Coordinates of C-alpha atoms in Angstrom, one line a residue:
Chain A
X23 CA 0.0 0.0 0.0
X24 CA 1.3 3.5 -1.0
X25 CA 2.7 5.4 2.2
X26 CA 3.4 9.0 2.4
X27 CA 7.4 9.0 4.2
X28 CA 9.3 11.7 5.6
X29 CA 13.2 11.6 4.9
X30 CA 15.2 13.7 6.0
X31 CA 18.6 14.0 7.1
X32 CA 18.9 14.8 10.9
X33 CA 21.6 15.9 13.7
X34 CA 21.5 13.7 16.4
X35 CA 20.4 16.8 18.7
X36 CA 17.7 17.0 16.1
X37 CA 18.4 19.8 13.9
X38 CA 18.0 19.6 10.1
X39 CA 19.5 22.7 9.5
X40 CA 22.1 25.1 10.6
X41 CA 21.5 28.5 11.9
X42 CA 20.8 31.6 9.9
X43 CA 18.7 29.4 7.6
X44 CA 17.0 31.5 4.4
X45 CA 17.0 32.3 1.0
X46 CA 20.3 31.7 -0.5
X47 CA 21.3 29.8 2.5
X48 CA 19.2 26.7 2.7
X49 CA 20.9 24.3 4.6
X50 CA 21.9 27.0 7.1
X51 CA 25.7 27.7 8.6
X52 CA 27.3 24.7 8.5
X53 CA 24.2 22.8 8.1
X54 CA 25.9 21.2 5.1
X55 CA 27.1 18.6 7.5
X56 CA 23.9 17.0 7.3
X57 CA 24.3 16.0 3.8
X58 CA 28.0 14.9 3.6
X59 CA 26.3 11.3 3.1
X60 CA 24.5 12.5 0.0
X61 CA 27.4 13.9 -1.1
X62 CA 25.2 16.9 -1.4
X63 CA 27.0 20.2 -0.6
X64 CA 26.6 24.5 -0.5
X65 CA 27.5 24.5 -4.2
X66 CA 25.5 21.9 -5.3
X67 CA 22.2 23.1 -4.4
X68 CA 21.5 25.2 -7.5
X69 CA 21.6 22.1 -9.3
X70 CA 20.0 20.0 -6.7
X71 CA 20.4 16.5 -7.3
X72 CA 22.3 14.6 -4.8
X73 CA 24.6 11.8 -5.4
X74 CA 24.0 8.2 -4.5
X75 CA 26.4 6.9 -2.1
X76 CA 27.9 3.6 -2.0
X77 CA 27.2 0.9 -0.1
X78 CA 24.1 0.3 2.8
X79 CA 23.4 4.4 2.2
X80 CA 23.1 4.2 -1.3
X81 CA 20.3 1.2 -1.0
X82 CA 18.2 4.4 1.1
X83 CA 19.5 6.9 -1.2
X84 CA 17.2 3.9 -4.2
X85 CA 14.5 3.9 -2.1
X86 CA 14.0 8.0 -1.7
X87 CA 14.3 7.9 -5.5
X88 CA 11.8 5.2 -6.2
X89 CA 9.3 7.6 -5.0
X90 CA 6.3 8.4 -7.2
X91 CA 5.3 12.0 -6.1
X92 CA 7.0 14.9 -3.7
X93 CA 5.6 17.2 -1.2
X94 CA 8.1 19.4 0.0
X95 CA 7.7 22.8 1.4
X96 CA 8.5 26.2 0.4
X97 CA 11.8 26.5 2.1
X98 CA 12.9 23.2 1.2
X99 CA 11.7 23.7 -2.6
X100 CA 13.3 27.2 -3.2
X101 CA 16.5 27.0 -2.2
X102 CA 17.1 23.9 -3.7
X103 CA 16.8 25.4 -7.2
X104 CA 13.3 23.9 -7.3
X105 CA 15.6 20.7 -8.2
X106 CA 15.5 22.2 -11.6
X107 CA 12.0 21.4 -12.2
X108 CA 12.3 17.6 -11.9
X109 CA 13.4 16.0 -8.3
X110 CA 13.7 12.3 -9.9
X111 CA 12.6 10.6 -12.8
X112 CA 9.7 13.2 -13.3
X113 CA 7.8 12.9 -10.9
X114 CA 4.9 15.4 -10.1
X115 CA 5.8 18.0 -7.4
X116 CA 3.5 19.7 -4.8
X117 CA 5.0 23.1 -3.4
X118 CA 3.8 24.2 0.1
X119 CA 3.8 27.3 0.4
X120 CA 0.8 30.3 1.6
X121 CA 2.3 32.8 -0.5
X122 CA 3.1 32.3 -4.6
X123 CA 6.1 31.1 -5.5
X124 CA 9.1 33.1 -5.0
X125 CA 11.2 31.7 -8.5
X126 CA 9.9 31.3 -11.9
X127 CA 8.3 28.1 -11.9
X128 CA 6.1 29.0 -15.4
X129 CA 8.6 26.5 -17.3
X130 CA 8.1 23.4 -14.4
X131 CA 5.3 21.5 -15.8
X132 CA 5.9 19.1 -12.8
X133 CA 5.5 21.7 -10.1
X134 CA 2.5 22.6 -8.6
X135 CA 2.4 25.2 -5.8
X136 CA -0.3 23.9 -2.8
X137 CA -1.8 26.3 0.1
X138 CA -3.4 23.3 1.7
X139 CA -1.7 20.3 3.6
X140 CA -4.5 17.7 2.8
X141 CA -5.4 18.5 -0.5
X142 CA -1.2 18.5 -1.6
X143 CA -1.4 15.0 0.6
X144 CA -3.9 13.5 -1.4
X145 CA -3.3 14.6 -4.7
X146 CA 0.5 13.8 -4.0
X147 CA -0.9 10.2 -2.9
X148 CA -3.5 9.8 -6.0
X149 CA -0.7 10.8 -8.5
X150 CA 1.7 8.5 -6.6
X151 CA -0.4 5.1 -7.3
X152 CA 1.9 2.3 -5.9
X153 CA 4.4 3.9 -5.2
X154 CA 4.7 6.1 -1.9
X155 CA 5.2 9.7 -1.5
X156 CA 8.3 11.6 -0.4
X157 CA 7.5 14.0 1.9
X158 CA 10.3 16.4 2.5
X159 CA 11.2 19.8 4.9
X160 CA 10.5 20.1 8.4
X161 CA 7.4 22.8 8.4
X162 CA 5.8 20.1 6.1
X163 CA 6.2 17.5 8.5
X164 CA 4.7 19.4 11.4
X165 CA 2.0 20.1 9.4
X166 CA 1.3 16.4 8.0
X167 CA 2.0 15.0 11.8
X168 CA -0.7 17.9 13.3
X169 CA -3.0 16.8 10.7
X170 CA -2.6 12.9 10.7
X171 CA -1.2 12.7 6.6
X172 CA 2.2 11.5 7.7
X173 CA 2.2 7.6 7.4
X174 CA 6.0 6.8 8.2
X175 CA 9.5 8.1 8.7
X176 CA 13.1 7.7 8.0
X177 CA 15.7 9.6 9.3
X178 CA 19.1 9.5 8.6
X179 CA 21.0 10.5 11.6
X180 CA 24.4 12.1 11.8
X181 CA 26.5 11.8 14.4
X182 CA 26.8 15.5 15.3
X183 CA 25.8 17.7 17.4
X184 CA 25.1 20.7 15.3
X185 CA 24.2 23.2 18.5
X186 CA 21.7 25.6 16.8
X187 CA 19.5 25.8 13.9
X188 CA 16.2 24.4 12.7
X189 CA 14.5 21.8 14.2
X190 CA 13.3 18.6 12.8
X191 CA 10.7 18.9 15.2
X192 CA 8.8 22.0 16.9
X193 CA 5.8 23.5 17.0
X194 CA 3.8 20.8 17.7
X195 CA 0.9 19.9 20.4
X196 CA 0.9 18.0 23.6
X197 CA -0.7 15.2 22.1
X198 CA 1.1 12.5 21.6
X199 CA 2.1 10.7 18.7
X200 CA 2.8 6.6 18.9
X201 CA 5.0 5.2 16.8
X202 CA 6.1 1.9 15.3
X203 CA 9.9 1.3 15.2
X204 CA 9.6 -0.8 11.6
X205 CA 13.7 -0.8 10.5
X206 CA 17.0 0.4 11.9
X207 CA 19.8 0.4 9.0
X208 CA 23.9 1.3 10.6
X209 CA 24.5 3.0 7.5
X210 CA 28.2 4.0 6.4
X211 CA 30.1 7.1 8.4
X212 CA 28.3 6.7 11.1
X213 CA 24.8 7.4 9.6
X214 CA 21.9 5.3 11.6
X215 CA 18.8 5.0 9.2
X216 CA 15.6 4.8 11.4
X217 CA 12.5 3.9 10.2
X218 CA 9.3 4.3 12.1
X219 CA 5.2 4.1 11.1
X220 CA 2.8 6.5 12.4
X221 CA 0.5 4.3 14.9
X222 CA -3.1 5.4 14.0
Chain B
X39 CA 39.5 3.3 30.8
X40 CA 36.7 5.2 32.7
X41 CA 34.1 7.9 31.0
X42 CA 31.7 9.6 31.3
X43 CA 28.6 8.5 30.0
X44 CA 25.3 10.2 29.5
X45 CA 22.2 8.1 30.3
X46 CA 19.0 9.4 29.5
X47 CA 15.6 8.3 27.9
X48 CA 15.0 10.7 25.2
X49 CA 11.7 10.7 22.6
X50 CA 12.2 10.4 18.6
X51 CA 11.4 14.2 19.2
X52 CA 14.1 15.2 21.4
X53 CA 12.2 15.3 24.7
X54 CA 13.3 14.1 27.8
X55 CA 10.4 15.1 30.1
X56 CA 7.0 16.2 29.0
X57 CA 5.6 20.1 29.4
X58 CA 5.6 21.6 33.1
X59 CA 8.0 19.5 34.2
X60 CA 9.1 20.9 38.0
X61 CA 8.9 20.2 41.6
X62 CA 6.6 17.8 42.1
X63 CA 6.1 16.9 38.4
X64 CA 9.3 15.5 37.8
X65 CA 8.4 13.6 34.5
X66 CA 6.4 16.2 33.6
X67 CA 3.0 16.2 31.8
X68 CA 3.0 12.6 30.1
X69 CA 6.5 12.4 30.4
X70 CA 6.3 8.9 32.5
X71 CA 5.7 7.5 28.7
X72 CA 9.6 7.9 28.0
X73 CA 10.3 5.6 31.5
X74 CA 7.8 2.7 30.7
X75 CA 11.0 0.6 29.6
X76 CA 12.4 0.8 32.8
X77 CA 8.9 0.5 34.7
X78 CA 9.3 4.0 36.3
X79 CA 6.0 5.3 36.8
X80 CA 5.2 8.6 38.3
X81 CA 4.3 7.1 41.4
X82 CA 7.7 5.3 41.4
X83 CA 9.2 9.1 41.3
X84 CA 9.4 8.8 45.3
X85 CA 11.0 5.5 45.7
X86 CA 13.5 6.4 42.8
X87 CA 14.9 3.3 42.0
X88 CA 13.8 1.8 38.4
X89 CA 13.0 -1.8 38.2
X90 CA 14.9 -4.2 35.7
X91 CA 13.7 -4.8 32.2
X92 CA 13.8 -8.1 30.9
X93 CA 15.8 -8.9 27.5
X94 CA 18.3 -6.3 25.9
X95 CA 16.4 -3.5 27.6
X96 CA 18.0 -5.3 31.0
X97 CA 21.3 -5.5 29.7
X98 CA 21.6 -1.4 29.2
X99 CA 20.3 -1.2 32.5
X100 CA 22.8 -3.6 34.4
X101 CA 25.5 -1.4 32.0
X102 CA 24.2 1.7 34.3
X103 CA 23.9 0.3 37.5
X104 CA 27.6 -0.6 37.2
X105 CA 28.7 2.5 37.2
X106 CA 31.2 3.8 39.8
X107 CA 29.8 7.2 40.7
X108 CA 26.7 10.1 39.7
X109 CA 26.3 13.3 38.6
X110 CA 23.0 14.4 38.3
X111 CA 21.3 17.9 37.9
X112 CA 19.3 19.3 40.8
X113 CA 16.4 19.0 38.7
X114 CA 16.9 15.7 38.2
X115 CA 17.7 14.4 41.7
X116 CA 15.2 16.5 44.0
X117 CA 12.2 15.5 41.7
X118 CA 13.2 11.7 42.0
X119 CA 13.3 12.0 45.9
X120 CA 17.4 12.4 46.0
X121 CA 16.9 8.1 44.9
X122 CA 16.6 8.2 49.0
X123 CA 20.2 8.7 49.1
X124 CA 21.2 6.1 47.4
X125 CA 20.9 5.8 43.5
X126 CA 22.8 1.8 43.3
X127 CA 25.3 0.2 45.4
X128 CA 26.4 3.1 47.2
X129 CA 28.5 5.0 45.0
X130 CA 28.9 8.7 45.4
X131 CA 26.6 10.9 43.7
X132 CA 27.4 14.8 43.0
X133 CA 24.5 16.9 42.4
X134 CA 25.0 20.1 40.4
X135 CA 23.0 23.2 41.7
X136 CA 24.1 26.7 42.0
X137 CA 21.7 26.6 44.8
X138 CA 21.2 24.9 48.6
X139 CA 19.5 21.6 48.3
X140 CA 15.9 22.2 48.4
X141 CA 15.3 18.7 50.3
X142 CA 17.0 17.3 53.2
X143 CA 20.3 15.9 52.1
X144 CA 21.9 15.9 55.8
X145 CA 21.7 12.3 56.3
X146 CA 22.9 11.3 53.2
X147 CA 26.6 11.0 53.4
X148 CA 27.2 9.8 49.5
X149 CA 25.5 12.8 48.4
X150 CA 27.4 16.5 47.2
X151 CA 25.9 19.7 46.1
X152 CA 28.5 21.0 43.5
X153 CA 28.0 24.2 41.6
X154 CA 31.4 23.7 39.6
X155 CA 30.9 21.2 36.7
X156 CA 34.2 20.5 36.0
X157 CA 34.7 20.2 40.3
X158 CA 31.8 17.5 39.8
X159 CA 33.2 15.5 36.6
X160 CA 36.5 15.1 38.1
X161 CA 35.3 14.4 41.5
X162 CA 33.2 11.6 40.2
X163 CA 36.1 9.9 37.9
X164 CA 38.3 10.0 40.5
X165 CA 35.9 8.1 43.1
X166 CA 34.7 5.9 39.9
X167 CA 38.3 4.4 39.5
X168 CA 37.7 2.0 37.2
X169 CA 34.2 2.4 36.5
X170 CA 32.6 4.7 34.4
X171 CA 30.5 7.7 35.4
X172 CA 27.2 7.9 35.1
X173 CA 25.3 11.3 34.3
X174 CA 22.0 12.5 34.0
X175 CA 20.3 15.1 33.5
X176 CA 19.7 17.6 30.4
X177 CA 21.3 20.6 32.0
X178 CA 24.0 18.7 33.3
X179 CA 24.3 17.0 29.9
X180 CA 24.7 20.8 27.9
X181 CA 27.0 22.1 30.4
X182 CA 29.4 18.8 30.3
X183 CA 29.3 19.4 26.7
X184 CA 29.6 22.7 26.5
X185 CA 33.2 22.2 29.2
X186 CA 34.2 19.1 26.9
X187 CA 33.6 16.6 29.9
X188 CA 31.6 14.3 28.4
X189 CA 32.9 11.1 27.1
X190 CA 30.2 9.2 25.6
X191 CA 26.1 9.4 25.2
X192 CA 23.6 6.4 25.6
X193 CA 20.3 7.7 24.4
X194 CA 17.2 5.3 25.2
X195 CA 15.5 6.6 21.8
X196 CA 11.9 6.1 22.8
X197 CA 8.9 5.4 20.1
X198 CA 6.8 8.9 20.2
X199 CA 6.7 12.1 19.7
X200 CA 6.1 13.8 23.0
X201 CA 5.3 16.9 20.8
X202 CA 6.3 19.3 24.0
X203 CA 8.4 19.4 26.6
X204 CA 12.5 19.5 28.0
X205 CA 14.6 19.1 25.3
X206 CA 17.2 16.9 25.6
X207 CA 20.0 18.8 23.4
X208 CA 19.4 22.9 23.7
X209 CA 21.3 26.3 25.1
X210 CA 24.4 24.7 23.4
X211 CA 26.5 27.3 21.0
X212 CA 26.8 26.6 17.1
X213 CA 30.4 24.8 17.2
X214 CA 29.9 21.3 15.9
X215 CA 30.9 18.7 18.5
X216 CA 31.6 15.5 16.5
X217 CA 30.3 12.1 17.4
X218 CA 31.6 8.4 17.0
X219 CA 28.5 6.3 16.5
X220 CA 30.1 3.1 18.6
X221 CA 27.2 1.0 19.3
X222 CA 23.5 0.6 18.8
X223 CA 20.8 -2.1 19.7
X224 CA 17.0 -2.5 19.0
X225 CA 15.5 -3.4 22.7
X226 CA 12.0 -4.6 23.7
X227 CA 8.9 -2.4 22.9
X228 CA 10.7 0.0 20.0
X229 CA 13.1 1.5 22.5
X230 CA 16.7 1.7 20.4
X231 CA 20.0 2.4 22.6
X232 CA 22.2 4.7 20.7
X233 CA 25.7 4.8 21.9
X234 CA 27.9 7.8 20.7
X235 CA 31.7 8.8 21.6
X236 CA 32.1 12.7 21.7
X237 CA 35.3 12.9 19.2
X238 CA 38.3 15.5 20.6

């Protein structure tokens, strides 16, 4: 059954960013860390596309990629170039975002800009078929865990300690949320791959 | 050769007590879900000492229980009764507080009150010998961090999102402080033991 997954790339004090996170810095000071095992870094974000590692974390780096649909959000999407219009394989795209979009998306047939969680969710998860959803950027997840759209996540987790910058996880309520532990990868350089499902 | 090792129950969010935690609501709101491993209920809080898990969940607890000495935050100790002077087999325990105890403590002879953290850590290795040290505590945790004396983490990586709450890593600067993932096990009931070596 098609699953709409989280994956992100965490700190082990939970950060998924550095500080001083914004336009034309999107992974925030030194936040490029985070993506060493991607071998995604500061000047490859115009172009977007990060590389597949070898071994155990290139079998997770498959899996993100044999997604059939995005939803990312706004400050995920923009500074990564908008991926150049295509994330992987050309896949259809939903944007979250309240206000319109803040680069030229007119040539992106792929891209579709979303004001509302559910709607982006479903549409995400119709276009999707068999295959699941990736669900990507940290204000999207809040919003998909508040609202009960998120099915599962995987975190890769790096062992740092980044100090500061943006949270994986904030802004949420008191309620809450039981999880499944469903797979726990040791992935190379230290990366731990943890897998959980949403217990409804 | 003995470290210092951080113990602490910790949810996939990064909580380590639920919201209004305090005196007299040690845990916090809900935040008895992160101890259910080691049958710690809130009404335990008094007694102090956690019961034995069975399995692999036992085995991390024996690996605390052997330590040779504790340092513990105030907040930590007075909400847990001061472990009625005696968290396991006697060993010395240092308590960090920049203020007077705020329960009796006279009759307790393996108990300090420190307000020095390095005093504390060195204190404790010393009386450890050849045991490591055990600490708990999140604002013991950041400053031992923060004064690069902390050896090594073990973070009990509960299944929930507790949403709200103390966070486990927070109030540290932006340097990156390096980790060596060194060991970790899937226990009983989703609770994953992550075992990290701060690298100097």
């Amino acid at each position: 059954v098609s699953a709409t997954v989280l994956y992100m790339s965490v700190s082990l004090d939970g950060f998924i960013a550095g500080p001083n996170a914004g336009p034309g810095n999107g992974l925030g000071d030194g936040g490029e860390r985070l993506h060493e095992w991607l071998q995604l870094r500061r000047a490859d974000l115009g172009s977007g596309v990060p590389g597949r590692p070898a071994g155990v974390n290139g079998q997770l780096f498959d899996e993100f990629m044999a997604t059939g649909a995005v939803v990312a959000g706004r400050g995920t999407f923009e500074p990564a170039g908008g991926w150049g219009g295509d994330h992987h394989n050309g896949v259809p795209i939903w944007v979250l975002s309240r206000q319109p979009p803040g680069i030229d998306v007119s040539q992106w047939p792929l891209v579709s800009y979303a004001n509302d969680v559910k709607r982006a969710m479903t549409d995400a998860k119709r276009a999707a078929g068999e295959k699941n959803v990736l669900v990507h950027g940290a204000a999207t997840a809040q919003l998909a865990l508040a609202a009960g759209l998120l099915d599962e996540l995987e975190l890769h987790v790096i062992p740092v300690l980044l100090g500061q910058g943006r949270r994986m996880f904030d802004n949420l309520g008191p309620a809450h949320i039981a999880l499944q532990r469903t797979r726990m990868i040791e992935g190379e350089d230290g990366v731990t791959h943890m897998h959980y499902r949403v217990a409804r």
